[in-house]
Short mmCIF file of C-alpha atoms in Angstrom, two decimals:
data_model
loop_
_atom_site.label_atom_id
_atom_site.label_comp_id
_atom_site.label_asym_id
_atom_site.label_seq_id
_atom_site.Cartn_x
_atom_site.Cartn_y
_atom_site.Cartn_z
CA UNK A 1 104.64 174.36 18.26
CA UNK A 2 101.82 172.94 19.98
CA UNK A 3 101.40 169.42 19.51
CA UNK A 4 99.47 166.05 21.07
CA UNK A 5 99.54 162.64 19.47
CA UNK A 6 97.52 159.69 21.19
CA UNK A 7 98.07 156.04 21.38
CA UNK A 8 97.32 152.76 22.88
CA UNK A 9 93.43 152.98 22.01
CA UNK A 10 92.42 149.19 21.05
CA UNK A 11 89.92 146.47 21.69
CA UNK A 12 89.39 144.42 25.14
CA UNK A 13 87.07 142.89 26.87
CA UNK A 14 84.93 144.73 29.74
CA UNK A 15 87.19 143.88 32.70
CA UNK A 16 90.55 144.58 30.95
CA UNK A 17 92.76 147.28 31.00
CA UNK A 18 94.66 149.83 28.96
CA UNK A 19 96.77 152.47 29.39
CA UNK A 20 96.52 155.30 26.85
CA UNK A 21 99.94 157.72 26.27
CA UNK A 22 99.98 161.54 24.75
CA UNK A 23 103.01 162.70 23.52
CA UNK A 24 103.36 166.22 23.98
CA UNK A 25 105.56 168.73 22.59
CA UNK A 26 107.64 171.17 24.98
CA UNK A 27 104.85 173.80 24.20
CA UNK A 28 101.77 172.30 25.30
CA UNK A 29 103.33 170.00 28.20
CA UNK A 30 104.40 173.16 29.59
CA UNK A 31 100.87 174.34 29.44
CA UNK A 32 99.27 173.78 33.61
CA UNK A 33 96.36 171.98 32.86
CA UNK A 34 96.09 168.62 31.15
CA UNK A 35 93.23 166.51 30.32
CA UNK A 36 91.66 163.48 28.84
CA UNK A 37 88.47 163.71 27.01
CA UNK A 38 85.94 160.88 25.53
CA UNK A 39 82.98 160.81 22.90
CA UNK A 40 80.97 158.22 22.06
CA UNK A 41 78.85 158.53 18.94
CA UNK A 42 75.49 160.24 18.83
CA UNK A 43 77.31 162.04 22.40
CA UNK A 44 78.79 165.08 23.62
CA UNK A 45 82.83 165.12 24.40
CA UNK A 46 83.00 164.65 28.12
CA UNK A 47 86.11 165.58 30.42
CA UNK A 48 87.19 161.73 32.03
CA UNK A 49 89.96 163.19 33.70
CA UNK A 50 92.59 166.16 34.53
CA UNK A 51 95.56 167.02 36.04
CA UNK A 52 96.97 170.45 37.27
CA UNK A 53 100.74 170.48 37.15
CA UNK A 54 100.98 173.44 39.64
CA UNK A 55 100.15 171.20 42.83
CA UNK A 56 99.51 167.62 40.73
CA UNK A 57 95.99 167.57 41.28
CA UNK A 58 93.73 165.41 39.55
CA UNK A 59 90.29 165.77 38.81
CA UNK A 60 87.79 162.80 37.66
CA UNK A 61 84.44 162.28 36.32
CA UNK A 62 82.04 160.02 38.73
CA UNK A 63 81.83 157.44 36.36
CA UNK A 64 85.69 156.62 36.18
CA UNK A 65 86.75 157.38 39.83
CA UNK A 66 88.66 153.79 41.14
CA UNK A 67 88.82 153.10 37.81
CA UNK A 68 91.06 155.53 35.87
CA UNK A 69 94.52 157.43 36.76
CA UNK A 70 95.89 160.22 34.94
CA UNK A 71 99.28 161.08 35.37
CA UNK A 72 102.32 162.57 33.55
CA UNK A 73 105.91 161.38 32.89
CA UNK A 74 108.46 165.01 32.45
CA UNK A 75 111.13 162.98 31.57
CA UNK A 76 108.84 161.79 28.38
CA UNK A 77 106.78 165.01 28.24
CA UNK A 78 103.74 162.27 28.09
CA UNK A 79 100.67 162.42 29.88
CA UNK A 80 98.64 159.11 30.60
CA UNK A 81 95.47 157.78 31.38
CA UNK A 82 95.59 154.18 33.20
CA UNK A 83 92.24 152.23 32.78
CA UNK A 84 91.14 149.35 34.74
CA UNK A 85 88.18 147.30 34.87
CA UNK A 86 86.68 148.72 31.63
CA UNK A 87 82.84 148.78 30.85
CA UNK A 88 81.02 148.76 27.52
CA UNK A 89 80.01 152.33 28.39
CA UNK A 90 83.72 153.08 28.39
CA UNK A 91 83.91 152.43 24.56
CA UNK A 92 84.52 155.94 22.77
CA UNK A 93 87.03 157.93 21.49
CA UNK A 94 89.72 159.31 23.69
CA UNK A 95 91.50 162.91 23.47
CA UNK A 96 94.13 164.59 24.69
CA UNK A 97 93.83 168.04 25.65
CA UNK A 98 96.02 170.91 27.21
CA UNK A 99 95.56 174.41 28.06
CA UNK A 100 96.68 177.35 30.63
CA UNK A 101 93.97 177.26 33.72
CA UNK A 102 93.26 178.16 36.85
CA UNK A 103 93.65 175.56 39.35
CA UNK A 104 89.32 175.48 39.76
CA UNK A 105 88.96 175.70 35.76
CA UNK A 106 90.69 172.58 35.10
CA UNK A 107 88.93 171.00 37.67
CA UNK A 108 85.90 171.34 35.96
CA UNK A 109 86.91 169.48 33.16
CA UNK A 110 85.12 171.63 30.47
CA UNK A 111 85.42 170.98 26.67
CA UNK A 112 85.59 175.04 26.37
CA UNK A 113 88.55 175.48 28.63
CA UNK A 114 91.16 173.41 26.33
CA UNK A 115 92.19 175.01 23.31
CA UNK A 116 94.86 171.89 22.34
CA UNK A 117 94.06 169.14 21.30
CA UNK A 118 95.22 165.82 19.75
CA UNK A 119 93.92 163.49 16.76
CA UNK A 120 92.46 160.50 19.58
CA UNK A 121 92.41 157.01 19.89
CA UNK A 122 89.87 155.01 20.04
CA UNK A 123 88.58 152.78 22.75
CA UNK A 124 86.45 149.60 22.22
CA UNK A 125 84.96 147.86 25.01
CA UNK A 126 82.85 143.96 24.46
CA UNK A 127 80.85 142.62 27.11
#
């Protein structure tokens, strides 16, 4: 059954950090592609991040590069997004996604090339 369940969304200040976890079932963290995705209200969902198990790459949006790191934990089945030196603009809801790409498709980080996805946390930055 395919299944992804967020947490450690919360509150800091811009400059903090938090690391967000997605607990995956054996289905979907099987799947080759995995993802984290952000909205912010009044916005479209954007792709922050993405990780290709074939070869482990990783894929970023601009705005996040230095900043963020995705990365997955097979013992847990967990995927993760580490986030330093957070911005107000950062503030948003975060979601887990996973799907079966091509190595190029889940490097674009598309919305339409995930078909899993979990319930998200959300993500408040203050200045």
């Amino acid at each position: 059954q395919a299944q992804l369940v967020e947490s450690g969304g919360g509150s800091v200040q811009a400059g903090g950090s938090l690391r967000l976890s997605c607990a995956a079932s054996s289905y979907t963290y099987a799947l080759n592609c995995m993802g984290w995705f952000r909205q912010a209200p009044g916005k479209e969902r954007e792709g922050v991040a993405t990780i290709f198990t074939g070869d482990g790459s990783t894929y970023y949006a601009d705005s996040v590069k230095g900043r963020f790191t995705i990365s997955r934990d097979n013992a847990k089945n967990t995927l993760y997004l580490q986030m330093n030196s957070l911005k107000p603009e950062d503030t948003a809801m975060y979601y887990c996604a996973a799907d079966r790409n091509i190595r190029s498709m889940c490097g674009l980080r598309t919305v339409a090339g995930f078909g899993y996805w979990g319930q998200g946390t959300q993500v408040t930055v203050s200045s």
